[in-house]
Short mmCIF file of C-alpha atoms in Angstrom, two decimals:
data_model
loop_
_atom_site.label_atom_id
_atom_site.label_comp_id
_atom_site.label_asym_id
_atom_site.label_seq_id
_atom_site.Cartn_x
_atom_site.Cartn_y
_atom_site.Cartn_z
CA UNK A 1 0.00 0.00 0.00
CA UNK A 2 1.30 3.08 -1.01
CA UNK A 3 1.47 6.31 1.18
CA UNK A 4 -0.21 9.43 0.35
CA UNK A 5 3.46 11.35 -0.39
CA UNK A 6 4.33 8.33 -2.41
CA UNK A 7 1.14 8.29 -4.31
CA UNK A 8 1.78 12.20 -4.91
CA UNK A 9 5.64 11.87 -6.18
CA UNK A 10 4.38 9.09 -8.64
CA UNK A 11 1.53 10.83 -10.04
CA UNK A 12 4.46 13.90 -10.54
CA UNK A 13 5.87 11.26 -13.37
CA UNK A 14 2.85 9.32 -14.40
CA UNK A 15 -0.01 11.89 -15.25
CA UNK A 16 2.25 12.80 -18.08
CA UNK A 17 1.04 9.69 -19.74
CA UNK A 18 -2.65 10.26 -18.08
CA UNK A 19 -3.03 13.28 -20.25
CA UNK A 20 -1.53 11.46 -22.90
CA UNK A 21 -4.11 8.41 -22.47
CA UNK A 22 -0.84 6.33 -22.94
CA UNK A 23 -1.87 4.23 -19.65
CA UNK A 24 -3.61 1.29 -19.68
CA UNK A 25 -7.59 1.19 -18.85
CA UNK A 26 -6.61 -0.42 -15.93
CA UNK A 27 -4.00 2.48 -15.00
CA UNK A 28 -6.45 5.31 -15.79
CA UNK A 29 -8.87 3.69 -13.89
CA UNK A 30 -6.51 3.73 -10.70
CA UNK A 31 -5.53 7.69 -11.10
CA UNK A 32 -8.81 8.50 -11.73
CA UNK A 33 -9.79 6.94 -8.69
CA UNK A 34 -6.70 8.85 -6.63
CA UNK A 35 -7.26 12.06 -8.09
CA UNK A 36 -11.07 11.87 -6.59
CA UNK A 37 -9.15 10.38 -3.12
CA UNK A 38 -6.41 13.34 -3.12
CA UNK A 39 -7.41 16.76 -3.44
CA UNK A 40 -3.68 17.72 -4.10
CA UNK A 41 -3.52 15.14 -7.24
CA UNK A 42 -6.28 17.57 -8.72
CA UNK A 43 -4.84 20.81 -7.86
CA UNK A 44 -1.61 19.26 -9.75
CA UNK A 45 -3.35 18.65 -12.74
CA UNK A 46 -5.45 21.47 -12.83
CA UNK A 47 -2.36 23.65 -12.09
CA UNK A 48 0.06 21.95 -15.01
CA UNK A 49 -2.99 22.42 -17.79
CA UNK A 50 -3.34 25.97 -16.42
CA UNK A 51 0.93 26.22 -17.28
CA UNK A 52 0.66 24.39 -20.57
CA UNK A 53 -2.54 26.53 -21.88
CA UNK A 54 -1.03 29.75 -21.22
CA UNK A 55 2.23 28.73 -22.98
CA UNK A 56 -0.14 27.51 -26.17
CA UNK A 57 -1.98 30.66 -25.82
CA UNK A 58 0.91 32.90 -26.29
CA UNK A 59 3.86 30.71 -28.30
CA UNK A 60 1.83 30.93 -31.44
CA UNK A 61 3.92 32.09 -34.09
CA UNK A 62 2.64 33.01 -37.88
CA UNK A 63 5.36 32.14 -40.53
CA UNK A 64 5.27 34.97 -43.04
CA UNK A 65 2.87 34.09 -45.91
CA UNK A 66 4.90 34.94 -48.28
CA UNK A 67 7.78 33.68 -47.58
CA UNK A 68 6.12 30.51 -46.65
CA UNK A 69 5.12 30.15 -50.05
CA UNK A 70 8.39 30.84 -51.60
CA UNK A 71 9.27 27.96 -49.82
CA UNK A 72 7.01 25.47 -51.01
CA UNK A 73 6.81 26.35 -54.43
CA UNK A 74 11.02 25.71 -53.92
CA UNK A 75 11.03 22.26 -52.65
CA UNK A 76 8.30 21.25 -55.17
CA UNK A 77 10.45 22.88 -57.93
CA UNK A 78 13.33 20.00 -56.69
CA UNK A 79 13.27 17.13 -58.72
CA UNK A 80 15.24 14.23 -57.02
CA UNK A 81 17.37 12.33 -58.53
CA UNK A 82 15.71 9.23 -59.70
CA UNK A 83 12.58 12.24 -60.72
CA UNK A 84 15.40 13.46 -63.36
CA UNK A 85 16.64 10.19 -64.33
CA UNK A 86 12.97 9.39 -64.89
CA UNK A 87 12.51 12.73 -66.76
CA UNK A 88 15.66 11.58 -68.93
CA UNK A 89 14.26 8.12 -69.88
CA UNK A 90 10.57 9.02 -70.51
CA UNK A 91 9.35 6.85 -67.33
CA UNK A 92 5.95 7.64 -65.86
CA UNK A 93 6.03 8.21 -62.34
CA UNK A 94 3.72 5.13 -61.97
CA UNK A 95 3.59 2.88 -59.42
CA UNK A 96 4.49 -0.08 -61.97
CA UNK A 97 5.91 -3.33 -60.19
CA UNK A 98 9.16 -3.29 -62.51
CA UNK A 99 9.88 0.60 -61.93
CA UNK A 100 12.87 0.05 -60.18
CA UNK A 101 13.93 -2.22 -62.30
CA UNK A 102 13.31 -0.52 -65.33
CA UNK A 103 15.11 2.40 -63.82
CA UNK A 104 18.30 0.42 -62.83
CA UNK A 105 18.16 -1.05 -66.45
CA UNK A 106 17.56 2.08 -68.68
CA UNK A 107 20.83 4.01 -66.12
CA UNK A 108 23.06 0.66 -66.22
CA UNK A 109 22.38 0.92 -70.14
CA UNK A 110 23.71 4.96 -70.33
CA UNK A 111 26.64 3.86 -68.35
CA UNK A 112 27.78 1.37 -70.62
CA UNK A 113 27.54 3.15 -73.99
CA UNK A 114 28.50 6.36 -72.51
CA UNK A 115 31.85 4.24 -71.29
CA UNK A 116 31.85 2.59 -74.49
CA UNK A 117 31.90 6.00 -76.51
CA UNK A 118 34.40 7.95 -74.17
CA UNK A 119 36.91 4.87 -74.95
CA UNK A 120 36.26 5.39 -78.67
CA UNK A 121 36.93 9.20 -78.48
CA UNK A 122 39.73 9.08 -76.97
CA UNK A 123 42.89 9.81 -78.39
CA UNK A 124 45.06 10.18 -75.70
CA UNK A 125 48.07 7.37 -76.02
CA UNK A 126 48.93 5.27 -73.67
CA UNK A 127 52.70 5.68 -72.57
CA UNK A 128 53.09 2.57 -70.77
CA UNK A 129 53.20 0.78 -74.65
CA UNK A 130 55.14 3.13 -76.07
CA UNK A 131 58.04 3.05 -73.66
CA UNK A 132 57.40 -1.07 -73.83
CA UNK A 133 57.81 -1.20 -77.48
CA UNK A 134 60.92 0.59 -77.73
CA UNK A 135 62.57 -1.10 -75.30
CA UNK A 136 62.01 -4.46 -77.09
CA UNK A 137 63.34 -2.82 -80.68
CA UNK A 138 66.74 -1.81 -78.89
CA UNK A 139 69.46 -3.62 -80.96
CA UNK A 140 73.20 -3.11 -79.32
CA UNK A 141 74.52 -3.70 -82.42
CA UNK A 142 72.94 -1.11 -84.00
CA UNK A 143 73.90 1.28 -80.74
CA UNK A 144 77.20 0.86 -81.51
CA UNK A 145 76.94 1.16 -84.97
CA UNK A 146 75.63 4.36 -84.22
CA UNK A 147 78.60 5.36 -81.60
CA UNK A 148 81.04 4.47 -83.75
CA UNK A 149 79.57 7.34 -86.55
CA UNK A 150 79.42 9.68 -84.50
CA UNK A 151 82.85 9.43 -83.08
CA UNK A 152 83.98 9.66 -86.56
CA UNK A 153 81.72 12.77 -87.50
CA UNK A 154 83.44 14.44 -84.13
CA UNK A 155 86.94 13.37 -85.69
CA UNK A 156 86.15 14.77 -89.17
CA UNK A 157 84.98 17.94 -87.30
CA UNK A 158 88.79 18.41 -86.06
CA UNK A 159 90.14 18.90 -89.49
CA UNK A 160 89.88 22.28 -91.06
CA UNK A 161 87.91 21.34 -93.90
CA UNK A 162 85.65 19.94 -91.98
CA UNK A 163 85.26 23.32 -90.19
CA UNK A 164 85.01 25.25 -93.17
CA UNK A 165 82.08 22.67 -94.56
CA UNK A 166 80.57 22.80 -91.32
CA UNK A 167 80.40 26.71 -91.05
CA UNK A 168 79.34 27.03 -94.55
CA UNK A 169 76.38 25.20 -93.87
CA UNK A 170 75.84 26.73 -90.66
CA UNK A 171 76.40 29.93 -92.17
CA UNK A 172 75.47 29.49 -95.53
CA UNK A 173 78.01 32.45 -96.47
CA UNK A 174 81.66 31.49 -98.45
CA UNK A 175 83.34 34.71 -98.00
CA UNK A 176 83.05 34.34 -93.79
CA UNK A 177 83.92 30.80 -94.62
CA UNK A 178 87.04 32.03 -96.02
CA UNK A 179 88.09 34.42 -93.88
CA UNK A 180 88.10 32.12 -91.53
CA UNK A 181 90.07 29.74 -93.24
CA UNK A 182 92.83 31.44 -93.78
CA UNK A 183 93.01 33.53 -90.23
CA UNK A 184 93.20 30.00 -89.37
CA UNK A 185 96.46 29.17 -91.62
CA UNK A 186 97.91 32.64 -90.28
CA UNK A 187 97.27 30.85 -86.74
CA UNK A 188 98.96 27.48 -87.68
CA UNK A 189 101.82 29.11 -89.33
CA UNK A 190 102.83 31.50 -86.56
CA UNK A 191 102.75 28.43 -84.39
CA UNK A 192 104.97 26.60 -86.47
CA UNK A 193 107.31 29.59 -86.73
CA UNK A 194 107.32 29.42 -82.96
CA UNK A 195 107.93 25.62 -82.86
CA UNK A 196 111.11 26.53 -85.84
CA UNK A 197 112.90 28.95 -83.51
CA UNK A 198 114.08 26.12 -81.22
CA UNK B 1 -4.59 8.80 -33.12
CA UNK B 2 -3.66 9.26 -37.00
CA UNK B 3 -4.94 12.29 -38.75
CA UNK B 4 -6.60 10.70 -41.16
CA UNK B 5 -6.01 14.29 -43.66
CA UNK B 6 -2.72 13.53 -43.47
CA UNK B 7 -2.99 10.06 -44.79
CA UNK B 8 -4.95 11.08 -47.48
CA UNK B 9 -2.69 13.91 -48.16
CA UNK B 10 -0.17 11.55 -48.29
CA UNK B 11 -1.27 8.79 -49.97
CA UNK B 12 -2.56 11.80 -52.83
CA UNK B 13 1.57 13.16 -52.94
CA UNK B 14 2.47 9.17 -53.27
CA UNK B 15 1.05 9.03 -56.46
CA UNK B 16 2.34 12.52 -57.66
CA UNK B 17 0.00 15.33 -56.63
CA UNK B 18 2.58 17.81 -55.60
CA UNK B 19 -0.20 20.06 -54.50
CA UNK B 20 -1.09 17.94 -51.80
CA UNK B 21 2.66 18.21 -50.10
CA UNK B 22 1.18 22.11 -49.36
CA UNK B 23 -1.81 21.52 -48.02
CA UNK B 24 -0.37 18.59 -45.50
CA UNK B 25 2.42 20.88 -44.28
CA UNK B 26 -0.32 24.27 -44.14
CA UNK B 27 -1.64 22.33 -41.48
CA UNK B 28 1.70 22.28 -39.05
CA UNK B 29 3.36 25.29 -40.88
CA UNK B 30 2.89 27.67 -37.81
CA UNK B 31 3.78 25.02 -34.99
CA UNK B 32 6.68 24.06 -36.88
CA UNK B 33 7.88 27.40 -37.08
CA UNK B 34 7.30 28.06 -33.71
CA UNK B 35 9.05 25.31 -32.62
CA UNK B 36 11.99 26.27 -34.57
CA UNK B 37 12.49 30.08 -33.55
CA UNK B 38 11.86 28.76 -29.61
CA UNK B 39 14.66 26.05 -30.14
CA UNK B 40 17.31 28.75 -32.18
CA UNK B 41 15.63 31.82 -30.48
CA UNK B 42 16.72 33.62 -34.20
CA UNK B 43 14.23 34.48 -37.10
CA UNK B 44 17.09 33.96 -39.91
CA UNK B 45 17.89 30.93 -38.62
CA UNK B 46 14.25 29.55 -37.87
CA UNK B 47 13.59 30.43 -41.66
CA UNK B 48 16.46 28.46 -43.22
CA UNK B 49 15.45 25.84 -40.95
CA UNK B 50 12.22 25.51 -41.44
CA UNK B 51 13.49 25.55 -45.13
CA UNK B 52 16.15 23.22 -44.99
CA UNK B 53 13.03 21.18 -42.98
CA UNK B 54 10.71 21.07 -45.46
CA UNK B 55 12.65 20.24 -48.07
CA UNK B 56 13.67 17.25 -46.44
CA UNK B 57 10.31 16.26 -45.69
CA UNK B 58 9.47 16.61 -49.60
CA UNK B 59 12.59 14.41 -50.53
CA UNK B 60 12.03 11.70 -47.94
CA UNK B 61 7.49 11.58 -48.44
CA UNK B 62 8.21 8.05 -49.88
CA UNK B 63 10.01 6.72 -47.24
CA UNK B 64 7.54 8.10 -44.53
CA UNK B 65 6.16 4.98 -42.44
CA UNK B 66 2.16 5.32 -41.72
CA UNK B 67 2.20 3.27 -38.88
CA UNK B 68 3.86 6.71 -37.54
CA UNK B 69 2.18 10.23 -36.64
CA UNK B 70 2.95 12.53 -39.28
CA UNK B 71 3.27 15.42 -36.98
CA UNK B 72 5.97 13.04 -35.02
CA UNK B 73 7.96 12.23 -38.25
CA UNK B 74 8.01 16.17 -39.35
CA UNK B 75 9.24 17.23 -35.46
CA UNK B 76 11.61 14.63 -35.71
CA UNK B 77 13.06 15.75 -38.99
CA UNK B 78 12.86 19.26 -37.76
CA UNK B 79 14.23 18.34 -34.54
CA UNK B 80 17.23 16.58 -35.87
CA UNK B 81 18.02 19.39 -38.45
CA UNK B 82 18.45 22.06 -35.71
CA UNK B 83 20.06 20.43 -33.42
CA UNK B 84 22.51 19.70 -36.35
CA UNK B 85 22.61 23.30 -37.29
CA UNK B 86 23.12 24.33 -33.07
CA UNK B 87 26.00 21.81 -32.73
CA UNK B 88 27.75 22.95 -36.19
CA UNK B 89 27.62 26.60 -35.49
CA UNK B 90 28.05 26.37 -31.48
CA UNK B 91 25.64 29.40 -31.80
CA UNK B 92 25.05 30.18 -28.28
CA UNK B 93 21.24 31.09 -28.24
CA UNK B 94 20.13 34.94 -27.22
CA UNK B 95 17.52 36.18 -25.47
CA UNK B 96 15.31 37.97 -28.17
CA UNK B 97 15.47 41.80 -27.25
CA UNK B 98 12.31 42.69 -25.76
CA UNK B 99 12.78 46.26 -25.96
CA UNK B 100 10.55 46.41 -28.68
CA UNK B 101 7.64 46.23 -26.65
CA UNK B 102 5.99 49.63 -26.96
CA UNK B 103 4.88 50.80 -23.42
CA UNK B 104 2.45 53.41 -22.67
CA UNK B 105 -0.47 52.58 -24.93
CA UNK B 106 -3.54 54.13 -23.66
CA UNK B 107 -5.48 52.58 -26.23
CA UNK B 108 -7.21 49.41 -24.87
CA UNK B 109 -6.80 47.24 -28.17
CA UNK B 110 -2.67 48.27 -27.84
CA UNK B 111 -2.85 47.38 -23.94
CA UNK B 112 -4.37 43.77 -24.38
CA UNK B 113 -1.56 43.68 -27.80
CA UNK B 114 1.35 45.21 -25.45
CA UNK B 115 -0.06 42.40 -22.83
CA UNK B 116 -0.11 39.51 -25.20
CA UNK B 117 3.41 40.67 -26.34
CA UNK B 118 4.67 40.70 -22.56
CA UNK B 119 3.71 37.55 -21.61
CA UNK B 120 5.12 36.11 -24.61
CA UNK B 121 8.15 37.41 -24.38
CA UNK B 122 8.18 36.27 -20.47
CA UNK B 123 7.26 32.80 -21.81
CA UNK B 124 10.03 32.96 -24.29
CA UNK B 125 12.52 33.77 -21.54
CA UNK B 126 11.25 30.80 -18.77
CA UNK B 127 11.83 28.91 -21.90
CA UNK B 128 14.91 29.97 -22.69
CA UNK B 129 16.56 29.55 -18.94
CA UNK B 130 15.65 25.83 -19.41
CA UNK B 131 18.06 23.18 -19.49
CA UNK B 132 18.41 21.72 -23.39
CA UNK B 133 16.92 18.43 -22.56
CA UNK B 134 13.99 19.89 -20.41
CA UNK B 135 13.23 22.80 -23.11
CA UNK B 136 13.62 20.18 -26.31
CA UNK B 137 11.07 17.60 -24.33
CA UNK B 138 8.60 20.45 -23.56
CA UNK B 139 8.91 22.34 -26.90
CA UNK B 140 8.25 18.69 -28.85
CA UNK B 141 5.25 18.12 -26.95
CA UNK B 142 3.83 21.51 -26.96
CA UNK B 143 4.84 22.17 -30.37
CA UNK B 144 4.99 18.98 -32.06
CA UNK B 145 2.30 17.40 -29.92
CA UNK B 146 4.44 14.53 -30.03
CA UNK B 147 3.62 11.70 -27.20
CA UNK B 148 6.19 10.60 -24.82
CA UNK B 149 7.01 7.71 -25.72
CA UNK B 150 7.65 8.86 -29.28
CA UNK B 151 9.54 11.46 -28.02
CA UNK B 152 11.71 9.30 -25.84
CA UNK B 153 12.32 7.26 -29.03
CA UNK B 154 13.46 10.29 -30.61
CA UNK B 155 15.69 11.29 -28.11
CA UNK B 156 16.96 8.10 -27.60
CA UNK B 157 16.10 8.60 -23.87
CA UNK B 158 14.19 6.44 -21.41
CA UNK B 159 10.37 6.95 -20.78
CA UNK B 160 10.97 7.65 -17.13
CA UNK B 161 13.82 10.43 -17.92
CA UNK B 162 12.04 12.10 -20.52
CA UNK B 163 8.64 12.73 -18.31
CA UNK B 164 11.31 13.69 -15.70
CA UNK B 165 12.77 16.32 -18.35
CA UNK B 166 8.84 17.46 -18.85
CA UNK B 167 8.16 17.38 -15.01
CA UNK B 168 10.84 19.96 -13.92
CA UNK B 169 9.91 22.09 -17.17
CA UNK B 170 6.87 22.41 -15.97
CA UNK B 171 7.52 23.49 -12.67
CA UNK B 172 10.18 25.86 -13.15
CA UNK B 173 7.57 27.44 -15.74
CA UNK B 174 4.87 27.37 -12.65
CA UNK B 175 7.38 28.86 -10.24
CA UNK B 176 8.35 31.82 -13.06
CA UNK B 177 4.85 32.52 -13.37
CA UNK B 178 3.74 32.70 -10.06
CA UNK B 179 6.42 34.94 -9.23
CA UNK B 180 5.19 37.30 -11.88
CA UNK B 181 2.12 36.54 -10.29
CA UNK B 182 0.70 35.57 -13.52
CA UNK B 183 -0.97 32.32 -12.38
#
């Protein structure tokens, strides 16, 4: 048997779910019966709709209109994205048993030719080959073929006429060609004059 | 109990009546709102989240559950959005600035206006001096007109704690008002 202070703390909890009607019939039935028994269970109730009416009474709040409707005309304005997939495909909004399906076939279906297309496009070439291929065409007898050329081009480069070829084609003028030519004789000849005196 | 406008309002925005999605949320628009500004305690951010709320609401209609409220599920989303928004921002809520209240009026019409405005502006600061559990538990139910139990769902809270929450809200609101000697 409960006391009356214990009846009082418990009904502090439990007549939030009496004004609910979240209790059982059986429950109601018992507060009902207290609340008739205990004047101060009444005065509690009477006292906490009193607190919650004036709050409702004065927390009302009007959302502008107009912005209100700014809103809504917004969000219905959104298409999500299986809406725009939809919209892409010509699907009905519908509520056909194979809509999903449909849907996952007709986007699987732009996937694959749009990856299909983007490989044909492309142009860009792959370097990984490239590098691969000319590593299997190297020859070494060919490399040193090629060495042994150039250390003869070098060689033939030494000699004068080689020079004066090599500027004429650089410079694509005879007279410079000459000129140099011969201030390189004056050059050889004074060295040899120097070589004589000993 | 289910509203049973809602489920028809519903079940009409199922099948693609996009006018139906205003006429369901007409019904809670001012509540919702409400809610929102008590909870942020800041117009600009009430209005993006009552926004950022609805269109939520519109994107997720199809996965709505009848067995639940309506009015439960929209809290809930609304709920969950601004205490998203609070956390991200750390915005430390202010007191709204009451010293708009004209004072003075002789005109009767003003007084009982200038009265309505006092008291709701003495509401929204009992509110506000709430603790964050006891102030979201009493704004859900009084707002949202969510039940308990859903509400301790919500929260992820037990039963017992939650009407504890809505106990001591209530009293500390009694206590306020008394000593304005409103009540």
């Amino acid at each position: 048997m409960l006391s009356k202070e214990e009846i009082i703390k418990l009904f502090e909890t439990e007549m939030w779910l009496f004004i609910d009607g979240s209790l059982s019939e059986d429950r109601i039935k018992f507060w009902e019966e207290k609340i008739s028994e205990y004047p101060e269970l009444k005065e509690m109730l009477i006292e906490t709709n009193q607190v919650l009416e004036i709050y409702d009474k004065h927390s009302e709040v009007e959302i502008d209109s107009k912005y209100y409707k700014e809103v809504i005309e917004k969000t219905i304005s959104q298409k999500t994205l299986g809406e725009k997939v939809k919209l892409l495909f010509g699907i009905r909004s519908d509520k056909s048993a194979n809509e999903n399906g449909t849907l996952k076939i007709a986007f699987g279906s732009t996937l694959v030719i749009a990856s299909i297309i983007i490989f044909m496009v492309s142009k860009t070439p792959n370097p990984v080959k490239n590098i691969s291929a000319e590593l299997l065409e190297w020859n070494p007898e060919e490399i040193t073929e090629q060495i042994r050329d150039a250390q003869i081009t070098f060689n033939f480069i030494k000699d004068e006429e080689a020079k004066k070829y090599v500027l004429e084609k650089i410079s694509n003028d005879e007279w410079s060609s000459d000129v140099y030519q011969i201030g390189s004789k004056i050059k050889q000849m004074n060295r040899e004059i120097e070589e004589n005196k000993f | 109990m289910k509203n049973n406008l809602d489920i028809i309002l519903i079940e009409r925005l199922k099948s693609g009546d996009s006018t139906a999605f205003n006429l369901l949320i007409n019904n809670y628009k001012n509540k919702l709102y409400g809610y929102l500004l008590r909870l942020c305690k800041d117009v600009d951010t009430a209005e993006d989240l009552f926004q950022e709320t609805i269109i939520k609401t519109w994107k997720g209609i199809k996965k709505y559950n009848e067995k639940n409220r309506f009015s439960s599920w929209l809290f809930s989303i609304a709920h969950n959005t601004a205490i998203d928004s609070i956390r991200k921002s750390k915005q430390k809520v202010e007191l709204i600035d009451t010293n708009d209240i004209e004072k003075g009026d002789e005109n009767a019409n003003l007084q009982q206006e200038y009265e309505i405005k006092e008291m709701s502006s003495i509401i929204e600061k009992i509110i506000e001096k709430l603790p964050e559990k006891q102030k979201q538990v009493f704004l859900l139910r009084q707002h949202g007109g969510m039940k308990f139990k859903e509400i301790a769902k919500m929260l992820d809270e037990p039963l017992n704690t939650v009407l504890s929450h809505m106990n001591y809200a209530v009293k500390k609101i009694k206590k306020d008002l008394r000593e304005r000697n409103v009540i």
